[in-house]
XYZ file of C-alpha atoms in Angstrom:
371
model
C 0.000 0.000 0.000
C 2.828 2.329 0.863
C 4.452 1.632 -2.509
C 1.206 2.469 -4.337
C 0.908 5.717 -2.387
C 4.476 6.727 -3.280
C 3.838 5.881 -6.927
C 0.672 8.018 -6.918
C 2.562 10.976 -5.430
C 5.327 10.583 -8.020
C 2.838 10.618 -10.930
C 1.057 13.591 -9.388
C 4.328 15.508 -9.090
C 5.056 14.872 -12.757
C 1.638 16.218 -13.691
C 2.229 19.418 -11.723
C 5.701 19.765 -13.249
C 4.213 19.481 -16.730
C 1.552 22.038 -15.884
C 4.150 24.447 -14.528
C 6.257 24.055 -17.645
C 3.210 24.749 -19.834
C 2.380 27.839 -17.801
C 5.929 29.103 -18.268
C 5.619 28.699 -22.032
C 2.348 30.613 -22.088
C 3.981 33.304 -19.952
C 6.759 33.676 -22.493
C 4.115 33.993 -25.205
C 2.021 36.507 -23.280
C -0.169 39.246 -24.709
C 1.693 42.405 -25.864
C 1.025 45.525 -23.839
C -1.674 47.984 -24.855
C -0.151 51.450 -25.229
C -2.715 53.499 -27.129
C -1.071 53.098 -30.548
C -4.186 51.683 -32.193
C -3.324 48.007 -31.951
C -5.748 45.446 -30.622
C -3.672 42.843 -28.780
C -4.179 39.135 -28.223
C -2.277 36.055 -27.155
C -0.628 33.955 -29.871
C -2.694 30.926 -28.869
C -5.966 32.816 -29.317
C -4.994 33.492 -32.952
C -4.235 29.847 -33.704
C -0.463 30.092 -33.257
C 1.358 27.087 -31.810
C 2.877 28.407 -28.589
C 5.394 25.573 -28.311
C 6.886 26.418 -31.705
C 6.785 30.187 -31.217
C 8.352 29.737 -27.780
C 11.215 27.839 -29.396
C 11.744 30.726 -31.821
C 11.709 33.157 -28.905
C 14.346 31.181 -26.984
C 16.591 30.910 -30.045
C 16.540 34.676 -30.589
C 17.274 35.257 -26.908
C 20.014 32.718 -26.348
C 21.658 31.682 -29.629
C 24.591 34.011 -30.377
C 24.314 33.301 -34.112
C 21.056 35.274 -34.044
C 22.470 38.262 -32.168
C 22.084 40.445 -35.279
C 18.296 40.150 -35.070
C 16.981 42.854 -32.757
C 13.205 42.597 -32.715
C 10.392 40.292 -33.799
C 6.826 41.560 -34.102
C 3.860 39.531 -35.360
C 0.252 40.442 -36.095
C -2.398 37.900 -37.032
C -6.065 38.383 -37.873
C -5.654 42.096 -37.257
C -4.300 41.674 -33.726
C -0.790 42.202 -32.389
C 0.268 38.899 -30.840
C 4.017 39.245 -30.404
C 6.241 42.266 -29.800
C 9.693 41.225 -28.632
C 13.011 43.022 -28.197
C 16.167 40.895 -28.142
C 19.285 42.930 -28.887
C 20.297 46.558 -29.319
C 20.818 47.827 -32.845
C 22.697 50.476 -34.855
C 22.208 54.238 -34.582
C 21.768 53.951 -30.814
C 18.645 51.796 -31.026
C 17.459 50.545 -27.648
C 14.304 48.833 -26.399
C 11.293 51.096 -26.680
C 12.947 53.472 -29.120
C 12.738 54.107 -32.845
C 15.035 52.326 -35.253
C 16.168 52.679 -38.836
C 13.842 51.378 -41.531
C 16.375 51.882 -44.323
C 14.593 50.977 -47.590
C 11.452 49.798 -45.819
C 10.888 53.556 -46.126
C 10.321 53.049 -49.862
C 7.222 50.950 -49.240
C 5.772 53.661 -46.987
C 6.537 56.072 -49.842
C 4.529 53.874 -52.202
C 1.524 54.356 -49.919
C 2.075 58.133 -49.844
C 2.068 58.209 -53.655
C -1.127 56.166 -53.606
C -2.783 58.679 -51.289
C -1.742 61.497 -53.623
C -3.276 59.562 -56.519
C -6.481 58.985 -54.546
C -6.685 62.733 -53.860
C -6.112 63.481 -57.578
C -2.965 65.436 -56.747
C -1.291 63.223 -59.355
C -3.573 62.320 -62.233
C -2.420 58.988 -63.531
C 0.341 56.424 -63.057
C 1.481 56.987 -66.646
C 2.010 60.719 -66.249
C 5.515 61.623 -67.434
C 8.185 62.809 -65.046
C 8.619 65.820 -67.296
C 5.024 66.885 -66.633
C 5.287 66.123 -62.918
C 8.530 68.064 -62.429
C 7.970 71.409 -64.189
C 10.498 73.137 -61.961
C 13.568 71.243 -63.182
C 16.151 73.385 -64.944
C 18.499 72.618 -67.849
C 17.340 69.013 -68.326
C 17.756 67.481 -71.767
C 14.498 65.552 -72.150
C 15.522 63.929 -75.431
C 16.742 60.373 -76.030
C 13.809 58.823 -74.215
C 14.021 60.796 -70.988
C 10.716 62.465 -71.828
C 9.126 58.988 -71.813
C 9.915 58.252 -68.157
C 6.666 57.855 -66.235
C 5.669 57.740 -62.588
C 5.176 54.000 -63.035
C 8.778 53.639 -64.229
C 10.012 55.419 -61.115
C 7.901 53.260 -58.795
C 9.088 50.046 -60.489
C 12.796 51.016 -60.622
C 12.816 51.036 -64.414
C 13.464 54.659 -65.408
C 16.486 53.633 -67.490
C 19.186 56.000 -66.181
C 22.863 55.191 -66.664
C 25.075 54.413 -63.685
C 24.197 52.246 -60.693
C 23.182 52.496 -57.056
C 26.824 52.397 -55.996
C 27.637 55.526 -57.989
C 24.548 57.498 -56.904
C 24.601 60.299 -54.407
C 21.711 59.702 -52.032
C 21.599 63.136 -50.409
C 22.293 65.809 -53.014
C 20.950 69.334 -52.724
C 18.043 68.558 -55.048
C 16.999 64.925 -55.587
C 15.227 65.157 -58.950
C 17.646 67.687 -60.449
C 20.496 65.333 -59.635
C 18.855 62.172 -60.975
C 17.336 63.570 -64.152
C 20.648 65.147 -65.137
C 22.023 61.630 -65.674
C 22.205 60.177 -69.203
C 19.953 57.330 -70.293
C 21.096 53.721 -70.659
C 17.820 51.835 -71.236
C 14.372 52.380 -72.699
C 12.120 53.424 -69.795
C 10.176 50.466 -68.429
C 12.417 47.829 -70.006
C 15.041 47.123 -67.323
C 14.832 46.737 -63.544
C 17.596 48.776 -61.894
C 17.308 49.271 -58.138
C 18.203 52.887 -57.304
C 17.443 54.590 -53.998
C 18.310 57.924 -55.606
C 15.455 57.343 -58.055
C 12.914 56.815 -55.259
C 14.080 60.057 -53.658
C 12.806 61.964 -56.694
C 9.263 61.072 -55.612
C 9.667 63.640 -52.860
C 10.127 66.351 -55.493
C 7.175 65.039 -57.500
C 4.923 65.091 -54.435
C 6.173 68.534 -53.375
C 5.436 69.892 -56.844
C 1.913 68.441 -56.702
C 1.337 70.036 -53.279
C 2.641 73.510 -54.180
C -0.772 74.715 -55.313
C -2.196 73.897 -51.896
C 0.711 75.440 -49.946
C 1.116 72.218 -47.964
C 4.547 70.798 -47.183
C 5.359 67.186 -48.003
C 5.997 66.388 -44.344
C 2.660 67.875 -43.285
C 0.904 65.908 -46.023
C 2.478 62.626 -44.890
C 1.831 63.332 -41.227
C -1.821 64.287 -41.781
C -2.796 61.575 -44.258
C -0.516 58.643 -43.423
C 1.196 58.734 -40.037
C -1.585 60.327 -38.005
C -4.328 58.023 -39.385
C -2.035 55.052 -38.632
C -1.666 56.275 -35.020
C 2.057 56.830 -35.609
C 3.332 59.741 -33.532
C 6.856 58.645 -32.663
C 8.898 58.859 -35.869
C 11.813 60.760 -37.354
C 13.244 61.570 -40.771
C 16.887 60.813 -40.015
C 18.194 61.420 -43.538
C 17.437 64.543 -45.570
C 18.636 66.283 -48.713
C 20.883 69.301 -48.613
C 17.697 71.392 -48.683
C 16.255 69.543 -45.688
C 13.758 67.440 -47.647
C 13.004 63.979 -46.172
C 14.739 61.138 -47.977
C 11.862 58.937 -49.117
C 14.171 56.125 -50.183
C 15.506 55.280 -46.732
C 15.351 58.078 -44.192
C 12.509 56.986 -41.905
C 12.896 55.792 -38.299
C 9.982 54.027 -36.535
C 9.219 51.655 -33.680
C 8.675 48.006 -34.675
C 5.029 48.214 -33.522
C 4.492 51.074 -35.949
C 6.432 49.612 -38.866
C 4.271 46.479 -38.872
C 1.167 48.642 -39.352
C 2.178 48.904 -42.996
C 1.725 45.150 -43.303
C -1.693 45.311 -41.679
C -2.651 48.122 -44.055
C -1.892 45.773 -46.950
C -3.812 42.864 -45.423
C -6.828 45.095 -44.810
C -6.731 46.497 -48.357
C -5.810 50.031 -47.389
C -7.669 50.240 -44.083
C -6.421 50.724 -40.536
C -8.954 50.083 -37.775
C -11.756 50.230 -40.365
C -10.654 53.623 -41.709
C -9.679 53.752 -45.399
C -6.275 55.442 -45.585
C -5.340 54.503 -49.142
C -7.597 52.956 -51.751
C -8.006 49.204 -52.151
C -7.204 49.766 -55.825
C -3.800 51.216 -54.986
C -2.929 48.354 -52.636
C -3.756 45.881 -55.411
C -1.695 47.775 -57.995
C 1.263 48.469 -55.702
C 1.642 44.822 -54.673
C 1.284 43.392 -58.186
C 4.376 41.934 -59.883
C 5.723 44.133 -62.683
C 9.188 42.581 -62.847
C 9.881 38.892 -62.287
C 13.432 37.724 -61.612
C 14.264 34.365 -63.159
C 17.226 34.303 -60.825
C 16.289 35.704 -57.445
C 17.391 39.306 -56.964
C 19.977 39.585 -54.177
C 19.462 35.842 -53.880
C 16.112 36.274 -52.159
C 13.435 38.182 -54.086
C 11.198 36.869 -56.880
C 9.613 40.066 -58.160
C 8.912 43.767 -57.723
C 5.809 45.965 -57.572
C 5.512 49.661 -56.734
C 8.367 49.798 -54.193
C 7.323 46.427 -52.755
C 9.135 43.118 -53.197
C 7.445 39.773 -53.839
C 8.635 36.343 -52.777
C 7.446 32.774 -52.388
C 8.098 31.477 -48.864
C 8.458 27.732 -48.287
C 7.904 25.822 -45.067
C 7.287 22.107 -44.464
C 6.622 21.536 -48.156
C 4.020 24.315 -48.370
C 4.428 27.581 -50.259
C 3.044 31.006 -49.411
C 3.087 34.168 -51.486
C 4.507 37.112 -49.560
C 4.613 40.867 -50.072
C 7.763 42.329 -48.553
C 9.186 45.684 -47.549
C 12.958 45.293 -47.284
C 15.602 47.592 -45.849
C 19.402 47.528 -46.027
C 20.955 45.379 -43.326
C 17.870 43.224 -42.822
C 14.789 45.287 -41.939
C 11.692 43.348 -43.008
C 7.934 43.616 -43.134
C 6.632 40.311 -44.512
C 2.941 40.112 -45.393
C 1.421 36.666 -45.951
C -2.200 37.133 -47.065
C -3.074 33.418 -47.081
C -2.172 33.214 -43.386
C -3.701 36.599 -42.428
C -0.319 37.413 -40.939
C 2.310 40.110 -41.094
C 5.752 39.798 -39.538
C 8.256 42.571 -38.839
C 11.920 41.954 -38.097
C 14.612 44.530 -37.451
C 18.180 43.322 -37.762
C 21.598 44.458 -38.890
C 23.647 42.388 -41.325
C 25.670 45.091 -43.129
C 27.760 44.926 -46.296
C 25.118 42.917 -48.200
C 25.874 39.818 -46.117
C 23.364 37.431 -44.538
C 20.278 39.479 -45.433
C 18.588 36.151 -46.129
C 18.929 35.137 -42.474
C 15.674 36.745 -41.218
C 13.700 35.228 -44.107
C 15.165 31.812 -43.391
C 14.281 32.278 -39.743
C 10.677 33.066 -40.710
C 10.471 30.006 -42.951
C 12.048 27.683 -40.396
C 10.654 28.924 -37.085
C 7.635 31.191 -37.609
C 5.616 29.730 -40.479
C 5.350 26.264 -38.833
C 3.697 27.940 -35.836
C 0.929 29.517 -37.932
C -1.875 26.972 -37.941
C -4.352 27.112 -40.811
């Protein structure tokens, strides 16, 4: 009898140990804080996310030194923020709770700004020529095809200018004057050529469109993009010599705010049921206009209007993703089929290991997203 009693107590202790372990896992996958930034929050489990798998991902980012370059992981599913984790400090003095560089993730925010301007009829057509949109440029030779460059060509990185991103100046005195003074190398629209300096010219195009209304570009973006998205803590870290915000890579945000761009895409231009940019623009901006038979930078399959496209693979399943990508490894990954958007900030400079966050998503995050 005594032996049976001891055996019962031993089994009971194992049950309590298992329960305690499970509670610890749930604790590590707890609900993000509510801070008045517009996010509804929920636990991962409530949004059909496997907490055992997501807990493993969390522990790897915390404890595995090979992942020390990844700073934050933020996940939203079904319109709710379910994970918001800080792991390591980043460049430019980034610390927990602060704003961090977006690098070229900025470009995808710029795409939305252009869409808003189109919705407001400030720019009347995606095929409007740059020549018509930039009437203030001086001493530009518009011959040899330069007069055929359209807004669509600028948004799809296919304007056709000579040179390359390595030879561009990103912060000249006047973005458009600098870029459109370059000679042509390709027929506009024929060749994909990634150029941050080209995206910067969109600031001049938007400023020109706003001149009639005596509204600054920054005020326009704040009033019609950042404020409606409940984004109040941001900074334009990089500017032109004239002080204009660099729309190709100058934006700093918190991870909780950067991931709102992904939710805006999932909700077809809405944030908390308010239409910020048209559903039509979201569809057009995230469509593939260039497909890369060999993945660009080894990772990307196609390009839209300042958005990348890629097929993600996990456990034999494939998922189409819309991606905002910044130098060093800043990512917003939108997976419509899974009603999920994932934001990662990291720093892998010198064009090395940018694939690491995407591999991490495929290996450790996608398996946790139950369908």
